[in-house]
Coordinates of N, CA and C in Angstrom, one line a residue:
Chain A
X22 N 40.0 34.3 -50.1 CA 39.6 33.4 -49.1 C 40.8 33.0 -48.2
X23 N 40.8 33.5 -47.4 CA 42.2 32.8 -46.3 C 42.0 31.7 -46.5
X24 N 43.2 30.7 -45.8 CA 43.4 29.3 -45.8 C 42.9 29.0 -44.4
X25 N 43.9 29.2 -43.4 CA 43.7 29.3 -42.1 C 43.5 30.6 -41.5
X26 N 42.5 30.4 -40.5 CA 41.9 31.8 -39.8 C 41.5 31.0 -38.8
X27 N 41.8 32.4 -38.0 CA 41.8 32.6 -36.7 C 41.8 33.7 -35.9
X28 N 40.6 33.4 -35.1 CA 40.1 34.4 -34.1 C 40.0 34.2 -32.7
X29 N 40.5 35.0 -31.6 CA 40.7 36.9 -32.0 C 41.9 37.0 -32.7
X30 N 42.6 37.5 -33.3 CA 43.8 37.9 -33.7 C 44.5 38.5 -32.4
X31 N 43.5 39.6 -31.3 CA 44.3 40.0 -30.4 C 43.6 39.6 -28.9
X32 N 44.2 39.0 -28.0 CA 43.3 38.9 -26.4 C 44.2 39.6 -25.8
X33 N 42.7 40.7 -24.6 CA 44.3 40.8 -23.8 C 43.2 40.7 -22.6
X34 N 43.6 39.7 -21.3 CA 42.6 39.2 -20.7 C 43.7 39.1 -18.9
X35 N 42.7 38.9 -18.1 CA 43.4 39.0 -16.4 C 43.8 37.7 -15.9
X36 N 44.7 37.9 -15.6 CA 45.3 36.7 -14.7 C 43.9 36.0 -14.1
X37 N 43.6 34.6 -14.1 CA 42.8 33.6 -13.8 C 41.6 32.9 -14.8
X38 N 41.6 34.0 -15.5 CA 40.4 33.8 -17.0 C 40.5 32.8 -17.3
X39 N 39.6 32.3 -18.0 CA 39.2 30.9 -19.0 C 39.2 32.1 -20.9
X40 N 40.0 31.2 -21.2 CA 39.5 32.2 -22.8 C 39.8 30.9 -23.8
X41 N 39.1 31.0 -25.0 CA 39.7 30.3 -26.2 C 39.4 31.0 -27.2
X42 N 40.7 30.0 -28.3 CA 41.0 30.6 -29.0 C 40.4 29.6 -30.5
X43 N 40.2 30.3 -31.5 CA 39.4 29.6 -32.5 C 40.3 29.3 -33.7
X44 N 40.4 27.9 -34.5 CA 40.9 28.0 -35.7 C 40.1 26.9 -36.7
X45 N 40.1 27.8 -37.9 CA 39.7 27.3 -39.1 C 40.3 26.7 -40.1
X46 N 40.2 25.6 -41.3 CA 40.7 25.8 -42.5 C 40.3 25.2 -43.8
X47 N 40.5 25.6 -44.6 CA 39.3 25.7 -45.6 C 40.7 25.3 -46.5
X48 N 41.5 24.4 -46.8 CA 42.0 23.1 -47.7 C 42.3 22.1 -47.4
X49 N 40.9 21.4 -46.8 CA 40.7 20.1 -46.7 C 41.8 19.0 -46.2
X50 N 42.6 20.0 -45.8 CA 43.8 18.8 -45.2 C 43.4 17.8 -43.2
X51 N 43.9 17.3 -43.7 CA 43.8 16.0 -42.5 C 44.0 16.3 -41.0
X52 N 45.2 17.4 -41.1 CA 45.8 17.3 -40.0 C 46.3 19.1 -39.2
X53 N 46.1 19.1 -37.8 CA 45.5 20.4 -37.8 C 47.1 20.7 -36.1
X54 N 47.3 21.7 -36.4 CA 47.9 21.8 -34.8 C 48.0 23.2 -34.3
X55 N 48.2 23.4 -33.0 CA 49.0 24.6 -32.2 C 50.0 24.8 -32.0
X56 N 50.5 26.0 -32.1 CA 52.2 26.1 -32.2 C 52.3 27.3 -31.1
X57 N 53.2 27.7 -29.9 CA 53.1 28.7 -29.1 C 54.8 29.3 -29.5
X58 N 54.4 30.5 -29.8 CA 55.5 31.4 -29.9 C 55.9 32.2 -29.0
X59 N 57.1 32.4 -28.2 CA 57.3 33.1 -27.2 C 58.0 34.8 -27.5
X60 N 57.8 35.9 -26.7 CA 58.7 36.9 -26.9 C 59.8 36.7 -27.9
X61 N 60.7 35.5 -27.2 CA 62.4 35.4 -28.8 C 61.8 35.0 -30.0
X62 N 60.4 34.8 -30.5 CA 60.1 34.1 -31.4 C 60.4 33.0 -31.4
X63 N 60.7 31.9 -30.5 CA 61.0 30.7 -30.6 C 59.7 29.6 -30.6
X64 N 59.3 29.1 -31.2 CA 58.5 28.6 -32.3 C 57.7 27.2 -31.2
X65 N 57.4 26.8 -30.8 CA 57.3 25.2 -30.4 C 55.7 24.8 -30.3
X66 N 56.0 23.5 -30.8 CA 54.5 22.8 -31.0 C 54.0 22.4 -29.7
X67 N 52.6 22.5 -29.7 CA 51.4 22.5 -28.2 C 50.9 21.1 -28.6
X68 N 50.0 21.1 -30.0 CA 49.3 19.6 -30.0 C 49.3 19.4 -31.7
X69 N 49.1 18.1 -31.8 CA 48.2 18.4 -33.3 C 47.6 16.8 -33.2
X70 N 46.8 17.5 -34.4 CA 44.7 16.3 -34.3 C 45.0 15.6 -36.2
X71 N 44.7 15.2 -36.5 CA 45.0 14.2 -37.6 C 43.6 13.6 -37.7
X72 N 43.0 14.0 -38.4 CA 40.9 13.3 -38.8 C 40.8 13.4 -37.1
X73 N 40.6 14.6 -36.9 CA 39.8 14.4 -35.0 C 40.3 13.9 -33.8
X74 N 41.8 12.9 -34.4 CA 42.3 12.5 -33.4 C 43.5 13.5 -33.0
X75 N 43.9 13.4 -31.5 CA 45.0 14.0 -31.1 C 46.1 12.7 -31.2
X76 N 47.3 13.4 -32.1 CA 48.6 12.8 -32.0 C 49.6 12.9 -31.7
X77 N 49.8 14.1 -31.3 CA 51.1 14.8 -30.6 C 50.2 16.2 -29.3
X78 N 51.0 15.4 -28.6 CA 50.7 16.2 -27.5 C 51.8 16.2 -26.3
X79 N 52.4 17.6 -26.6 CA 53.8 18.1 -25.5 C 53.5 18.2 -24.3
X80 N 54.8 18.7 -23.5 CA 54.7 18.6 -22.7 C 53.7 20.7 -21.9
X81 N 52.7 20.2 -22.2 CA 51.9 21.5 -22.2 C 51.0 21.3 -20.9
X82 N 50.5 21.9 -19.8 CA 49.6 22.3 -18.3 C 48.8 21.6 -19.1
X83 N 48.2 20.9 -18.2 CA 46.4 20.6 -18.3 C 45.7 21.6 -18.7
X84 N 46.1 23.3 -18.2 CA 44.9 24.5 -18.1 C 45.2 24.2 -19.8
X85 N 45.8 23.6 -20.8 CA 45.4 24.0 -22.1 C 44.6 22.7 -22.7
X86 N 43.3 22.9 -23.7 CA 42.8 21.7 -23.9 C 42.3 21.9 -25.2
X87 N 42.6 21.3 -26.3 CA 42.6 21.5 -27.7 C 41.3 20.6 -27.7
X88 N 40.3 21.0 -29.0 CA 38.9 20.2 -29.3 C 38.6 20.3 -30.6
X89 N 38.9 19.5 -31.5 CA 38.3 19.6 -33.3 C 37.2 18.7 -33.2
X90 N 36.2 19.6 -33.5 CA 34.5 19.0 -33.4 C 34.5 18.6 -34.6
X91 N 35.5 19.1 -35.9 CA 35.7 18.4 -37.2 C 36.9 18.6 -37.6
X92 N 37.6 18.0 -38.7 CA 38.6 18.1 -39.2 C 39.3 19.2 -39.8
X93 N 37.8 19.9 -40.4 CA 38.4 21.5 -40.4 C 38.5 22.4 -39.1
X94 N 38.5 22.3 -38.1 CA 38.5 23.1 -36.9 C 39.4 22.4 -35.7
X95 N 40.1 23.4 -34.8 CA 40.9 22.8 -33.8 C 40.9 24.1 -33.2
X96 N 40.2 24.2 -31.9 CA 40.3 25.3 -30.9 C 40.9 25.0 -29.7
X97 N 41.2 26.1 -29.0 CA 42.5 25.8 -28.2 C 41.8 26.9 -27.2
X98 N 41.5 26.1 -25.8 CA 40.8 26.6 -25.0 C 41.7 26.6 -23.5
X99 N 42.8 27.8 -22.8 CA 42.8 27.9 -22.1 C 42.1 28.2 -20.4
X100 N 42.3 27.1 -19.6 CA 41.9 27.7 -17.8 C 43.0 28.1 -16.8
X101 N 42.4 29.3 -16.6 CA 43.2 29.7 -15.2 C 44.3 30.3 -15.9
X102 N 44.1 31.2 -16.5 CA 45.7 31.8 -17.0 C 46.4 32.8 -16.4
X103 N 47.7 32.5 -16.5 CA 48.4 32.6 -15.8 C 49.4 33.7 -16.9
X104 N 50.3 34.4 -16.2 CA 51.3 35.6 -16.9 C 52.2 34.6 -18.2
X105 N 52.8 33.3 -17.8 CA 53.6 32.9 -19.0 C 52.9 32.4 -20.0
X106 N 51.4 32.6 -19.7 CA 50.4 32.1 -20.9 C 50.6 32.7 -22.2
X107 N 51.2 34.5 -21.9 CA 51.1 35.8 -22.9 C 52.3 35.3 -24.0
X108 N 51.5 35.3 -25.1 CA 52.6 34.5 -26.3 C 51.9 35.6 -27.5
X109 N 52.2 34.5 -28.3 CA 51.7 34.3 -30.1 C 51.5 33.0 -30.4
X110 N 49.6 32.6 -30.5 CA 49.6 31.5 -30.4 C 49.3 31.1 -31.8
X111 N 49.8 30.3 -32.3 CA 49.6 30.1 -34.2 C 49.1 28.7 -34.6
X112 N 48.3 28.6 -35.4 CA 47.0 27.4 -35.7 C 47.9 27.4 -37.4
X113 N 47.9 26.0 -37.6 CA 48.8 25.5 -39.0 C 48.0 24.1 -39.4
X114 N 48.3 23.9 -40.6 CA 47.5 22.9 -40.9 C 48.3 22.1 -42.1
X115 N 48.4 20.7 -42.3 CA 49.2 20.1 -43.3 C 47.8 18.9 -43.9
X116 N 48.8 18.7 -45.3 CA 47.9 17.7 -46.1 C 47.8 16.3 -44.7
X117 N 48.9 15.9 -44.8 CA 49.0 14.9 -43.7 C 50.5 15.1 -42.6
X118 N 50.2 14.1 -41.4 CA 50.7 14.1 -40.6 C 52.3 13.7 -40.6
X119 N 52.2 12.6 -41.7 CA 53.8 12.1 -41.9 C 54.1 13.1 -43.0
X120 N 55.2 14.0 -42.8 CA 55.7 14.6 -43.8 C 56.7 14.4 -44.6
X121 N 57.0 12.9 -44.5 CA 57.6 12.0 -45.5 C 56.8 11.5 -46.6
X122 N 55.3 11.9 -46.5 CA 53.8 11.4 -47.6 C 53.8 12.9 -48.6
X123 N 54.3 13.5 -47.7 CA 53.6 14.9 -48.1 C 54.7 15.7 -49.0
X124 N 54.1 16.9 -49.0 CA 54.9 18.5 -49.0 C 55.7 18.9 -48.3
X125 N 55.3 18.2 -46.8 CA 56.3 18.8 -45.7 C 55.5 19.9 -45.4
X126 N 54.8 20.7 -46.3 CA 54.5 22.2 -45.6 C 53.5 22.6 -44.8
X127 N 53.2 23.3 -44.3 CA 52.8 23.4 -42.7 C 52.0 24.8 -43.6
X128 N 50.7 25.2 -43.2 CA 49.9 26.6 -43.0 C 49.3 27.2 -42.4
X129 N 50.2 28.3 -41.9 CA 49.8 29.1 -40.5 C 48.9 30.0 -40.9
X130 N 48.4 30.2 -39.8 CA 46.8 31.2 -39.9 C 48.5 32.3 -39.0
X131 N 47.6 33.6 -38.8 CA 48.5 35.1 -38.9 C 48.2 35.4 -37.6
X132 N 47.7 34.2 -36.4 CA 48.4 34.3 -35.1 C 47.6 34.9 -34.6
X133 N 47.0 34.5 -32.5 CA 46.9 35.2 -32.3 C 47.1 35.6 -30.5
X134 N 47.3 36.8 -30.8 CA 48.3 37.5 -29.7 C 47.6 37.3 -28.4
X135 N 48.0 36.5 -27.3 CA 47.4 36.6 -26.1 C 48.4 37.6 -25.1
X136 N 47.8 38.6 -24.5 CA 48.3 39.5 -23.8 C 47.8 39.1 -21.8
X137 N 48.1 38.1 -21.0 CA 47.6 38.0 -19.8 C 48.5 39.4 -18.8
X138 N 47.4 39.8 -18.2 CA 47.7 41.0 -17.1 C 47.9 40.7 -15.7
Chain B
X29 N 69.9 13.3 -30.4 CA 68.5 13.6 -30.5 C 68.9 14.5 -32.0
X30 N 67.7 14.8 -32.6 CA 67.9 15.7 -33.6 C 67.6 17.0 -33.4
X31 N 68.2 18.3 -33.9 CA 68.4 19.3 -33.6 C 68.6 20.2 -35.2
X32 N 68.3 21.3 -35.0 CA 68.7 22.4 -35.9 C 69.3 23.8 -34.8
X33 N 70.2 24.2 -35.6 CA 71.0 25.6 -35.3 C 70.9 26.5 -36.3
X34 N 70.3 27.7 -35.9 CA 70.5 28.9 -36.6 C 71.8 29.6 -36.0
X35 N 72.9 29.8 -36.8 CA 73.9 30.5 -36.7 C 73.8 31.8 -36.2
X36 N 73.4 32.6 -36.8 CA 72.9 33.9 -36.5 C 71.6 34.2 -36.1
X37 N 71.6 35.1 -34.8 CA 69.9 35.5 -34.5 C 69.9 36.8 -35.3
X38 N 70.7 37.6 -35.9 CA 70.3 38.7 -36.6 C 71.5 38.6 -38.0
X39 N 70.7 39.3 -39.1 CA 71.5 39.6 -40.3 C 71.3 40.6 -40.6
X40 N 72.3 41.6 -40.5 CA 71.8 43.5 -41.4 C 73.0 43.1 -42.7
X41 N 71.5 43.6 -44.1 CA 72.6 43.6 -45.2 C 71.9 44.5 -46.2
X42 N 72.7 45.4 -46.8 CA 71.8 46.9 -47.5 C 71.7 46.3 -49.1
X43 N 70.5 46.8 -49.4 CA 69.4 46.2 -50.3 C 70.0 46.3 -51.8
X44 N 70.2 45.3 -52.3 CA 71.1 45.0 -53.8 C 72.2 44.0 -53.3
X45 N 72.9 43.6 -52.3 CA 73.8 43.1 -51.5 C 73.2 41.4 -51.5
X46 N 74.5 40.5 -51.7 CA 73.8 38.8 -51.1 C 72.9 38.7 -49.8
X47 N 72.3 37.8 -49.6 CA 72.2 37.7 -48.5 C 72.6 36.2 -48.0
X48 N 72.7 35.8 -46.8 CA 73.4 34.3 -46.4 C 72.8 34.4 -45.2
X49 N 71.7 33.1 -44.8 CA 71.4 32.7 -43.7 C 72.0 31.2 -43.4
X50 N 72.7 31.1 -42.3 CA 73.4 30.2 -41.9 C 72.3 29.3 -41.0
X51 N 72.1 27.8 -41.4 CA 71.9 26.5 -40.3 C 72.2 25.6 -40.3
X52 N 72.6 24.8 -39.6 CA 73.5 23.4 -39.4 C 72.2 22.7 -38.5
X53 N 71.9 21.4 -38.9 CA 71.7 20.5 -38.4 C 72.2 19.2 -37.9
X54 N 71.5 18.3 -37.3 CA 71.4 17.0 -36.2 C 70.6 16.1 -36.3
X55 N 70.9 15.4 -37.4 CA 70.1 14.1 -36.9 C 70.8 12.7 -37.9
X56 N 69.7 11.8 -36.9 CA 70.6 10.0 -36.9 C 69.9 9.9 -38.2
X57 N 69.2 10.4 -39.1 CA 68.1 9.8 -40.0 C 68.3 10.7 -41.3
X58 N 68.2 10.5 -42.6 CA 68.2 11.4 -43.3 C 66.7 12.4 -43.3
X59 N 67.2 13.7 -43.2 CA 66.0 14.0 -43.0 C 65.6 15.0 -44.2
X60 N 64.3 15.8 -43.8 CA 63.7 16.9 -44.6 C 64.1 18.0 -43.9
X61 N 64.3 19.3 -44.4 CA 64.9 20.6 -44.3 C 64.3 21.6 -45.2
X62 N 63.4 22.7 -44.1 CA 62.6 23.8 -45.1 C 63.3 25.1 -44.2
X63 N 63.1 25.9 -45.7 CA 63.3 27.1 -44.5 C 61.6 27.8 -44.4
X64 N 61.3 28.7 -43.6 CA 60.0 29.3 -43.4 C 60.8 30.6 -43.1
X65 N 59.6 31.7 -43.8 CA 59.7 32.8 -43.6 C 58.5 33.8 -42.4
X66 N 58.6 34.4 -41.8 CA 57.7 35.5 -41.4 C 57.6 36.7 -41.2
X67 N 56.9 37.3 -41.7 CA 56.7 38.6 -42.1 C 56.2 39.4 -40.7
X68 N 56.4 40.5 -40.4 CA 56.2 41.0 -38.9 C 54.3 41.1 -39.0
X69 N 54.1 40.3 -37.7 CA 52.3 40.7 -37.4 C 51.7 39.7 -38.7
X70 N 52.8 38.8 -39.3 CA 52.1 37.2 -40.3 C 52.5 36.0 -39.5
X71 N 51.5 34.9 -40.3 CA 52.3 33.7 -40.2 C 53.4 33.3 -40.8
X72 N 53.6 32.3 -40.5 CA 54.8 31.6 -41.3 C 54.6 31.3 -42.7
X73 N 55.1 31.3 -43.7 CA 55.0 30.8 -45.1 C 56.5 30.4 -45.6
X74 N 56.0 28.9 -45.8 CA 57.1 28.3 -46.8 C 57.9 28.9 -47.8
X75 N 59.4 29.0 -47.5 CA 59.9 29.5 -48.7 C 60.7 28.4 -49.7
X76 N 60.9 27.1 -49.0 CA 61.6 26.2 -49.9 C 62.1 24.8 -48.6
X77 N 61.9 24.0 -49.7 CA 62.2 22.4 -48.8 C 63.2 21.5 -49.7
X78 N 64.2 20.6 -48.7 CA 64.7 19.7 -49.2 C 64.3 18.4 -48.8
X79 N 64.0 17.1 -49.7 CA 63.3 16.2 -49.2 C 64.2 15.1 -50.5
X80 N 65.5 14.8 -50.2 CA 66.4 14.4 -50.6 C 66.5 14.0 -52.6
X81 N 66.0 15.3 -53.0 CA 66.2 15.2 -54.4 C 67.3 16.1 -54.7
X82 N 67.5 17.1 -55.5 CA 68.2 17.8 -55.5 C 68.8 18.2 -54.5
X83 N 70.3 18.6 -54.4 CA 70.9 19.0 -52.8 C 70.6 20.6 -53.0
X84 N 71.1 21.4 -54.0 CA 70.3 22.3 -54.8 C 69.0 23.3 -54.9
X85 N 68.6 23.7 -54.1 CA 66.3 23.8 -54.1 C 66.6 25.0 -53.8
X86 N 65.7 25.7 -54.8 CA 65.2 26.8 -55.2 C 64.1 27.3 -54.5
X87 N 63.7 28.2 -54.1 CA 62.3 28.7 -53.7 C 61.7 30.0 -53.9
X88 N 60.7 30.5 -53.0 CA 60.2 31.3 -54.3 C 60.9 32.8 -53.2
X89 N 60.6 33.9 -54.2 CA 60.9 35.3 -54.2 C 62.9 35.2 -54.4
X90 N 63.3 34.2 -55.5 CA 64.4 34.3 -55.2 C 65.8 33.6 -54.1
X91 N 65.0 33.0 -53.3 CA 66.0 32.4 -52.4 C 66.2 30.7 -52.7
X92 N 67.5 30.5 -52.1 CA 67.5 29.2 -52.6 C 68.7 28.7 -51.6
X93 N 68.7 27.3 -51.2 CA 69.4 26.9 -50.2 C 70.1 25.4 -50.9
X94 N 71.2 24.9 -50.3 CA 72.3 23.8 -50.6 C 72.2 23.2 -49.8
X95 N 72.2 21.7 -49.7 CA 72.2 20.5 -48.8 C 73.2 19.8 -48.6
X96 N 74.2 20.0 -47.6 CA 75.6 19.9 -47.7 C 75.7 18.8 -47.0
X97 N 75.2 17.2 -47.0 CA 75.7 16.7 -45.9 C 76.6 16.5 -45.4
X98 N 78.0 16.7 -45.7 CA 79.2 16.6 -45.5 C 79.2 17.2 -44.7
X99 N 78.4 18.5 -44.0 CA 79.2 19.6 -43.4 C 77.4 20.0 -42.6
X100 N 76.7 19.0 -42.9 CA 75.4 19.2 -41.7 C 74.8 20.3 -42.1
X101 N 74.5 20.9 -42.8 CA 74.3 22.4 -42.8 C 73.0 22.5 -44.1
X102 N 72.6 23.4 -44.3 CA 71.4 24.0 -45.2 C 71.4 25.4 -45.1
X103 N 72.3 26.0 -45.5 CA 72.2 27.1 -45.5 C 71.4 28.3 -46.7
X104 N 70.6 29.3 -46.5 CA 69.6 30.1 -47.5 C 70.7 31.2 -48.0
X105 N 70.4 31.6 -49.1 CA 71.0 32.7 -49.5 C 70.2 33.6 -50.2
X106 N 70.3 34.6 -51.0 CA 69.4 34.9 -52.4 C 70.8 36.2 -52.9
X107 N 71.0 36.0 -54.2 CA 72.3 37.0 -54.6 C 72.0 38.3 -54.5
X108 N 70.7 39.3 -54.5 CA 70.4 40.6 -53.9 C 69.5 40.8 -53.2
X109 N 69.9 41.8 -52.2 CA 68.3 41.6 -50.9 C 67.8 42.7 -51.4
X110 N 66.6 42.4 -51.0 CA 65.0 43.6 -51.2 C 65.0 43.9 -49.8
X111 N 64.1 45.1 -50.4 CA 63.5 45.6 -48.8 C 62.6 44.8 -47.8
X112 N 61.6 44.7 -49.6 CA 60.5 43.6 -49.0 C 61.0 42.1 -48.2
X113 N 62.4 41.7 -48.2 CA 63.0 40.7 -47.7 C 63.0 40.5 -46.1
X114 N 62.8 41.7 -45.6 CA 63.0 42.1 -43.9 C 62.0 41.4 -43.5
X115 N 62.4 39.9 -42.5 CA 61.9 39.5 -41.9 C 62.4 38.2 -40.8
X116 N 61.7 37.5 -40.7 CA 62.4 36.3 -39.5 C 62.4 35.1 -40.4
X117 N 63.3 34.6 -40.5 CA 63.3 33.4 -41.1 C 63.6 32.1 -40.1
X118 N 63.2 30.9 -40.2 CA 63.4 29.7 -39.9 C 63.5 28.7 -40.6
X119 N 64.9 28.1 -39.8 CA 65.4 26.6 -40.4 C 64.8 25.4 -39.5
X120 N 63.9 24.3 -40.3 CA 62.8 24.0 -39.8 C 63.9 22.3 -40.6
X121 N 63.4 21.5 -39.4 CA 64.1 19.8 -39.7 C 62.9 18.8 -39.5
X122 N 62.4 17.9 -40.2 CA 61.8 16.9 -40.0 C 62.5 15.4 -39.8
X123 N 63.1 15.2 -38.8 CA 64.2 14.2 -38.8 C 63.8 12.6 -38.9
X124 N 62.8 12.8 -38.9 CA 61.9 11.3 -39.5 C 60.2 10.9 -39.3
X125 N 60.3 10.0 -39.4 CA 58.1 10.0 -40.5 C 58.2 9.4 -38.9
X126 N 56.6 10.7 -39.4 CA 56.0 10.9 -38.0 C 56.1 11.4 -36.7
X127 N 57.3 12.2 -36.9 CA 58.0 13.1 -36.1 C 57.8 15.2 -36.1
X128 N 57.2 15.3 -35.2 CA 56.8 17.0 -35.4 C 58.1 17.5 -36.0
X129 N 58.1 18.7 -37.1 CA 58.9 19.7 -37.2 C 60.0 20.1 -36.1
X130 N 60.7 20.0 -36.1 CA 62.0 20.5 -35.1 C 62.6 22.6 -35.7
X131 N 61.5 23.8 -35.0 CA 62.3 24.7 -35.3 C 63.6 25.4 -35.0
X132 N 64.3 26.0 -35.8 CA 65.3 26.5 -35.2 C 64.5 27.7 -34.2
X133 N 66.0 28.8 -34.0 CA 65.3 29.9 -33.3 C 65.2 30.8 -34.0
X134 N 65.3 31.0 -35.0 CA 65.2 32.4 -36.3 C 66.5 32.8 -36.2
X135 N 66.6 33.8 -37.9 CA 67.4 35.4 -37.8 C 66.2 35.9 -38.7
X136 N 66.8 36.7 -37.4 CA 66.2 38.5 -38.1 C 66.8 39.2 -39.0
X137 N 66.3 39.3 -40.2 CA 67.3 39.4 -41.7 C 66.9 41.2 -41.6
X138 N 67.7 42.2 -41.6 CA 67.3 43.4 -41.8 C 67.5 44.1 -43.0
X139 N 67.1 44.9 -43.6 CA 67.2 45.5 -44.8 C 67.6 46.8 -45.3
X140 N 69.2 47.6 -45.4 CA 68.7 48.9 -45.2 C 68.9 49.6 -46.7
X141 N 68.2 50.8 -47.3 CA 68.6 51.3 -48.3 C 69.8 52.1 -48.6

């Protein structure tokens, strides 16, 4: 049983598209986020939702708009995309938000690759 | 502000050999310090955290890292590399409650026989 999943694993879609992207997770943890990974692998956080709410939210375009319809789910719905959209976008999930309560540990679903043309 | 540094963006070291991943960090607060691993075409998976018990922490497949605050640093090691070892590692800081993950920028640990 995966933990976190996420689909497509692969998009490869045209400059102006609307696409999103789907994430699951199945150990009941609280708190859910997006993480965009670039070409160098450099890692950086988009949003994260905590029981449905958003609590961090960077400095990221409007064209991106995250929606958890429940606690287990946080999809990540870009508009209008654009060429620096094309990443590695990765969906992670923690027991809680303060990771001074917790484990500290974060669980990444295996990413998924947006290719914009 | 708080910050992490990976020393090295790449490590080649042939397989039976130590390995040493170097990071130094930044911050006003005492913080938490994990490293994460990724495997090419995976996510990330935790290999070990410090969360001011032991300076000491062990993790799994072998690797294990020291909490030096004298000298800022958390650096990973493991005394012989595997093949299966080849991958991107990250030195990851939590510099205080309620504050996102701070990552570094990886090294790329190589592995040759």
């Amino acid at each position: 049983d995966t933990a976190v999943s996420q689909t497509p694993k692969y998009l490869v879609t045209q400059m102006g598209n609307d696409k999103s992207i789907k994430c699951e997770q199945n150990l009941g943890h609280d708190t859910m986020y997006w993480y965009k990974q670039d070409s160098k692998k450099f890692l950086k956080i988009m949003f994260s939702y905590n029981n449905k709410e958003l609590i961090i939210n960077e400095t990221v375009p409007n064209r991106f708009s995250p929606k958890s319809p429940d606690k287990a789910h946080l999809n990540l719905h870009i508009n209008s995309l654009e060429l620096g959209d094309s990443a590695v976008y990765f969906c992670a999930s923690s027991q809680e938000f303060d990771v001074n309560l917790n484990t500290g540990e974060l669980f990444f679903g295996e990413g998924s690759r947006l290719t914009v043309l | 502000a708080q910050s992490v540094t990976q020393l090295d963006s790449h490590v080649s070291v042939s397989e039976g050999t130590p390995v040493l991943l170097r990071c130094n960090y930044s911050s006003s607060y005492s913080p938490s310090l994990f490293w994460y691993v990724q495997h090419p075409n995976k996510g990330l998976q935790l290999l070990l955290k410090y969360t001011s018990a032991a300076t000491l922490v062990k993790g799994i497949n072998g690797f294990e890292a020291e909490f030096k605050k004298s000298e800022t640093s958390f650096h990973l090691t493991k005394p012989s590399a595997h093949m299966s070892d080849a991958a991107e590692y990250f030195c990851v800081v939590s510099p205080q409650a309620g504050t996102a993950l701070i990552f570094g920028k990886g090294t790329t640990l190589s592995v040759s026989s």
